[in-house]
PDB file of C-alpha atoms in Angstrom:
ATOM      1  CA  MET A 231     113.628  46.157  89.683  1.00 49.00           C
ATOM      2  CA  GLY A 232     115.997  45.647  92.608  1.00 50.00           C
ATOM      3  CA  ASN A 233     118.876  47.253  90.668  1.00 55.00           C
ATOM      4  CA  GLY A 234     117.527  50.837  91.041  1.00 57.00           C
ATOM      5  CA  ASN A 235     116.100  51.126  87.527  1.00 60.00           C
ATOM      6  CA  VAL A 236     112.751  52.906  87.323  1.00 54.00           C
ATOM      7  CA  PRO A 237     110.315  51.434  84.809  1.00 61.00           C
ATOM      8  CA  LEU A 238     109.770  53.577  81.694  1.00 62.00           C
ATOM      9  CA  ASN A 239     106.065  54.343  82.319  1.00 70.00           C
ATOM     10  CA  ARG A 240     106.815  55.405  85.900  1.00 67.00           C
ATOM     11  CA  ARG A 241     109.584  57.721  84.631  1.00 64.00           C
ATOM     12  CA  ARG A 242     107.129  59.288  82.207  1.00 69.00           C
ATOM     13  CA  VAL A 243     104.603  59.926  84.976  1.00 61.00           C
ATOM     14  CA  LEU A 244     107.294  61.472  87.199  1.00 62.00           C
ATOM     15  CA  ALA A 245     108.538  63.662  84.329  1.00 65.00           C
ATOM     16  CA  GLN A 246     104.984  64.827  83.553  1.00 70.00           C
ATOM     17  CA  CYS A 247     104.359  65.600  87.244  1.00 58.00           C
ATOM     18  CA  GLY A 248     107.573  67.603  87.394  1.00 61.00           C
ATOM     19  CA  ALA A 249     106.678  69.513  84.220  1.00 60.00           C
ATOM     20  CA  SER A 250     103.182  70.212  85.534  1.00 61.00           C
ATOM     21  CA  ALA A 251     104.560  71.482  88.837  1.00 59.00           C
ATOM     22  CA  LEU A 252     106.986  73.763  86.990  1.00 50.00           C
ATOM     23  CA  LEU A 253     104.193  75.129  84.798  1.00 50.00           C
ATOM     24  CA  ALA A 254     102.008  75.718  87.860  1.00 54.00           C
ATOM     25  CA  LEU A 255     104.785  77.761  89.448  1.00 54.00           C
ATOM     26  CA  LEU A 256     105.409  79.827  86.314  1.00 54.00           C
ATOM     27  CA  ALA A 257     101.776  80.271  85.239  1.00 46.00           C
ATOM     28  CA  PRO A 258     100.948  83.173  87.619  1.00 45.00           C
ATOM     29  CA  LEU A 259     103.827  85.144  86.105  1.00 42.00           C
ATOM     30  CA  SER A 260     102.291  85.071  82.659  1.00 37.00           C
ATOM     31  CA  ILE A 261      98.586  84.558  83.304  1.00 41.00           C
ATOM     32  CA  GLY A 262      98.132  86.926  86.313  1.00 41.00           C
ATOM     33  CA  ALA A 263      96.005  90.046  86.117  1.00 43.00           C
ATOM     34  CA  ALA A 264      97.500  92.627  83.786  1.00 47.00           C
ATOM     35  CA  ASN A 265      97.666  95.472  86.316  1.00 50.00           C
ATOM     36  CA  ALA A 266      98.055  93.525  89.554  1.00 47.00           C
ATOM     37  CA  PRO A 267     101.509  92.722  90.880  1.00 43.00           C
ATOM     38  CA  LEU A 268     102.253  89.087  91.683  1.00 44.00           C
ATOM     39  CA  PHE A 269     103.403  90.046  95.184  1.00 50.00           C
ATOM     40  CA  ASP A 270     101.894  93.193  96.624  1.00 75.00           C
ATOM     41  CA  TYR A 271     104.038  95.359  98.856  1.00 89.00           C
ATOM     42  CA  PRO A 272     103.415  98.836 100.327  1.00 94.00           C
ATOM     43  CA  GLU A 273     106.101 100.615  98.297  1.00 96.00           C
ATOM     44  CA  HIS A 274     104.450  99.458  95.076  1.00 95.00           C
ATOM     45  CA  THR A 275     101.174 101.171  95.992  1.00 95.00           C
ATOM     46  CA  VAL A 276     102.945 104.454  96.841  1.00 97.00           C
ATOM     47  CA  ARG A 277     104.935 104.353  93.569  1.00 96.00           C
ATOM     48  CA  GLU A 278     101.768 103.710  91.566  1.00 95.00           C
ATOM     49  CA  PHE A 279      99.918 106.497  93.408  1.00 95.00           C
ATOM     50  CA  LEU A 280     102.711 109.025  92.809  1.00 96.00           C
ATOM     51  CA  LYS A 281     103.095 107.984  89.173  1.00 95.00           C
ATOM     52  CA  ILE A 282      99.402 108.767  88.579  1.00 94.00           C
ATOM     53  CA  HIS A 283      99.590 111.911  90.723  1.00 93.00           C
ATOM     54  CA  PHE A 284     102.606 113.370  88.892  1.00 93.00           C
ATOM     55  CA  ALA A 285     101.050 112.563  85.496  1.00 91.00           C
ATOM     56  CA  GLY A 286      97.951 114.640  86.334  1.00 85.00           C
ATOM     57  CA  LEU A 287      97.258 118.185  87.441  1.00 80.00           C
ATOM     58  CA  ARG A 288      98.053 117.402  91.098  1.00 84.00           C
ATOM     59  CA  THR A 289      94.982 119.224  92.336  1.00 81.00           C
ATOM     60  CA  PHE A 290      93.419 118.404  95.678  1.00 83.00           C
ATOM     61  CA  ASN A 291      89.782 118.118  94.646  1.00 81.00           C
ATOM     62  CA  THR A 292      87.352 115.361  93.691  1.00 81.00           C
ATOM     63  CA  ALA A 293      88.552 115.282  90.083  1.00 81.00           C
ATOM     64  CA  GLY A 294      92.152 114.939  91.269  1.00 80.00           C
ATOM     65  CA  ILE A 295      91.266 111.997  93.503  1.00 85.00           C
ATOM     66  CA  ASP A 296      89.129 109.995  91.068  1.00 79.00           C
ATOM     67  CA  LYS A 297      91.926 108.161  89.260  1.00 84.00           C
ATOM     68  CA  LYS A 298      93.785 107.438  92.491  1.00 91.00           C
ATOM     69  CA  ASP A 299      90.940 106.490  94.829  1.00 89.00           C
ATOM     70  CA  ARG A 300      91.400 102.753  94.233  1.00 91.00           C
ATOM     71  CA  LEU A 301      94.789 103.069  95.975  1.00 94.00           C
ATOM     72  CA  LEU A 302      93.229 104.544  99.131  1.00 94.00           C
ATOM     73  CA  THR A 303      91.473 102.716 101.949  1.00 93.00           C
ATOM     74  CA  ARG A 304      87.719 103.153 102.137  1.00 91.00           C
ATOM     75  CA  ARG A 305      88.078 105.076 105.413  1.00 93.00           C
ATOM     76  CA  PHE A 306      90.631 107.528 103.933  1.00 95.00           C
ATOM     77  CA  ARG A 307      88.543 108.037 100.764  1.00 93.00           C
ATOM     78  CA  GLU A 308      85.440 108.770 102.831  1.00 93.00           C
ATOM     79  CA  ARG A 309      87.293 111.330 104.945  1.00 93.00           C
ATOM     80  CA  ILE A 310      88.652 113.076 101.857  1.00 92.00           C
ATOM     81  CA  TYR A 311      85.247 113.197 100.137  1.00 91.00           C
ATOM     82  CA  LYS A 312      83.613 114.391 103.379  1.00 91.00           C
ATOM     83  CA  PHE A 313      86.208 117.200 103.502  1.00 89.00           C
ATOM     84  CA  PHE A 314      85.448 118.186  99.883  1.00 87.00           C
ATOM     85  CA  ASP A 315      81.716 118.175 100.644  1.00 88.00           C
ATOM     86  CA  LYS A 316      82.256 120.385 103.697  1.00 86.00           C
ATOM     87  CA  VAL A 317      84.384 122.808 101.641  1.00 82.00           C
ATOM     88  CA  ARG A 318      81.775 122.879  98.876  1.00 83.00           C
ATOM     89  CA  LYS A 319      79.043 123.797 101.351  1.00 85.00           C
ATOM     90  CA  SER A 320      81.225 126.377 103.109  1.00 80.00           C
ATOM     91  CA  GLU A 321      81.671 129.928 101.902  1.00 73.00           C
ATOM     92  CA  SER A 322      85.318 130.061 103.012  1.00 68.00           C
ATOM     93  CA  SER A 323      88.234 128.965 100.871  1.00 63.00           C
ATOM     94  CA  VAL A 324      90.055 125.649 101.129  1.00 60.00           C
ATOM     95  CA  PRO A 325      92.616 125.928 103.948  1.00 58.00           C
ATOM     96  CA  LEU A 326      95.115 123.652 102.175  1.00 58.00           C
ATOM     97  CA  VAL A 327      97.498 125.721 100.079  1.00 60.00           C
ATOM     98  CA  ILE A 328      99.939 122.948  99.228  1.00 78.00           C
ATOM     99  CA  ASP A 329      99.575 119.583  97.575  1.00 87.00           C
ATOM    100  CA  PRO A 330      99.024 117.278 100.576  1.00 90.00           C
ATOM    101  CA  PHE A 331     100.190 114.245  98.616  1.00 92.00           C
ATOM    102  CA  THR A 332     103.678 115.693  97.995  1.00 92.00           C
ATOM    103  CA  GLY A 333     103.971 118.430 100.623  1.00 89.00           C
ATOM    104  CA  SER A 334     104.523 121.137  97.984  1.00 87.00           C
ATOM    105  CA  GLN A 335     103.074 122.464  94.748  1.00 83.00           C
ATOM    106  CA  GLY A 336     106.603 122.647  93.341  1.00 88.00           C
ATOM    107  CA  ALA A 337     107.744 119.045  93.779  1.00 92.00           C
ATOM    108  CA  THR A 338     109.445 117.914  90.572  1.00 93.00           C
ATOM    109  CA  SER A 339     110.841 114.515  91.549  1.00 95.00           C
ATOM    110  CA  TYR A 340     110.452 111.795  94.151  1.00 96.00           C
ATOM    111  CA  THR A 341     111.958 108.564  95.390  1.00 97.00           C
ATOM    112  CA  VAL A 342     110.116 106.001  97.466  1.00 97.00           C
ATOM    113  CA  GLY A 343     111.989 104.546 100.428  1.00 97.00           C
ATOM    114  CA  ASN A 344     111.708 101.181 102.126  1.00 97.00           C
ATOM    115  CA  ALA A 345     108.613 100.474 104.161  1.00 96.00           C
ATOM    116  CA  LYS A 346     108.521  99.663 107.852  1.00 96.00           C
ATOM    117  CA  VAL A 347     105.889  96.954 108.201  1.00 94.00           C
ATOM    118  CA  ARG A 348     104.083  95.803 111.332  1.00 92.00           C
ATOM    119  CA  SER A 349     101.285  93.329 110.871  1.00 85.00           C
ATOM    120  CA  GLU A 350      98.651  94.962 108.626  1.00 88.00           C
ATOM    121  CA  LYS A 351     100.208  98.465 108.892  1.00 93.00           C
ATOM    122  CA  ALA A 352     103.183 100.014 107.118  1.00 96.00           C
ATOM    123  CA  TRP A 353     104.929 103.369 106.909  1.00 97.00           C
ATOM    124  CA  VAL A 354     106.449 104.293 103.551  1.00 98.00           C
ATOM    125  CA  PRO A 355     108.693 107.380 103.312  1.00 98.00           C
ATOM    126  CA  ALA A 356     108.759 109.280 100.030  1.00 97.00           C
ATOM    127  CA  ASN A 357     111.469 111.876  99.452  1.00 97.00           C
ATOM    128  CA  PHE A 358     110.509 114.838  97.283  1.00 96.00           C
ATOM    129  CA  SER A 359     112.558 117.562  95.693  1.00 95.00           C
ATOM    130  CA  ASP A 360     111.850 120.808  93.881  1.00 93.00           C
ATOM    131  CA  GLY A 361     115.402 121.095  92.559  1.00 92.00           C
ATOM    132  CA  GLN A 362     116.591 123.201  95.495  1.00 94.00           C
ATOM    133  CA  SER A 363     115.318 121.541  98.645  1.00 94.00           C
ATOM    134  CA  GLN A 364     114.278 118.074  99.740  1.00 95.00           C
ATOM    135  CA  TRP A 365     111.664 116.834 102.204  1.00 95.00           C
ATOM    136  CA  THR A 366     110.016 113.591 103.258  1.00 96.00           C
ATOM    137  CA  ILE A 367     106.337 112.697 103.403  1.00 96.00           C
ATOM    138  CA  THR A 368     105.302 109.430 105.058  1.00 97.00           C
ATOM    139  CA  TYR A 369     102.460 107.366 103.627  1.00 97.00           C
ATOM    140  CA  LEU A 370     100.621 105.351 106.281  1.00 97.00           C
ATOM    141  CA  MET A 371      99.470 102.117 104.723  1.00 96.00           C
ATOM    142  CA  ARG A 372      97.051  99.331 105.596  1.00 93.00           C
ATOM    143  CA  ASN A 373      96.846  95.874 104.205  1.00 89.00           C
ATOM    144  CA  ASP A 374      93.260  96.538 103.205  1.00 62.00           C
ATOM    145  CA  GLN A 375      90.764  93.700 103.194  1.00 62.00           C
ATOM    146  CA  GLU A 376      87.864  95.614 101.588  1.00 60.00           C
ATOM    147  CA  ASN A 377      88.283  93.869  98.234  1.00 59.00           C
ATOM    148  CA  HIS A 378      89.430  90.582  99.771  1.00 65.00           C
ATOM    149  CA  ASP A 379      92.707  90.877  97.882  1.00 68.00           C
ATOM    150  CA  SER A 380      95.111  91.789 100.722  1.00 73.00           C
ATOM    151  CA  SER A 381      96.442  94.781  98.775  1.00 88.00           C
ATOM    152  CA  TRP A 382      98.242  97.607 100.507  1.00 94.00           C
ATOM    153  CA  ARG A 383      96.360 100.903 100.366  1.00 94.00           C
ATOM    154  CA  ILE A 384      97.109 104.409 101.596  1.00 96.00           C
ATOM    155  CA  ASP A 385      95.302 105.092 104.875  1.00 96.00           C
ATOM    156  CA  ASP A 386      96.707 108.556 105.697  1.00 96.00           C
ATOM    157  CA  ILE A 387      99.594 110.876 104.897  1.00 96.00           C
ATOM    158  CA  GLN A 388     101.962 112.454 107.396  1.00 96.00           C
ATOM    159  CA  ASP A 389     103.647 115.711 106.381  1.00 93.00           C
ATOM    160  CA  ARG A 390     107.199 116.763 107.236  1.00 89.00           C
ATOM    161  CA  ARG A 391     106.024 118.344 110.519  1.00 91.00           C
ATOM    162  CA  GLY A 392     104.311 115.132 111.626  1.00 92.00           C
ATOM    163  CA  MET A 393     100.730 116.305 110.954  1.00 93.00           C
ATOM    164  CA  LEU A 394      98.303 113.746 109.530  1.00 95.00           C
ATOM    165  CA  LEU A 395      96.213 114.806 106.544  1.00 94.00           C
ATOM    166  CA  THR A 396      93.044 113.510 108.235  1.00 93.00           C
ATOM    167  CA  ASP A 397      93.715 115.772 111.244  1.00 92.00           C
ATOM    168  CA  VAL A 398      94.263 118.792 108.991  1.00 88.00           C
ATOM    169  CA  MET A 399      91.048 118.094 107.079  1.00 87.00           C
ATOM    170  CA  ARG A 400      89.095 117.765 110.343  1.00 85.00           C
ATOM    171  CA  LYS A 401      90.007 121.310 111.440  1.00 77.00           C
TER     172      LYS A 401
END
């Protein structure tokens, strides 16, 4: 034993431990939830939101929010639904004439930029184009703890003039 040789049964145990550790590292890649990313990051949430948004009618009403509401913080969802309720009870028309999620009804393409992250907050720029002009909308994100999953969710949207959607809906 003094010559550096490891006994055969000890080698087997070490090899099995190494194989188990390797499997434990790789298992989340194949066994993880089908729709959940292994590592959540704010840009992923914005891309997923816009993918769903562009696939639909892009209307700003309760039906247009339903498929995307899981990507919004509870606070932002409540403010949006409160706005829709206020509009429903009002006899005046909806003051929003553009798609607040893209900044235009005519947006045909988008690219999501890199997030600036500070603690549980992030700012994700998304560049939109209608084929002739380009503009940027910023998605304000929170590392939301409501589902105890530490996922990033959209907490507000800032248009190209710097106005927050929640402020516009309040007026």
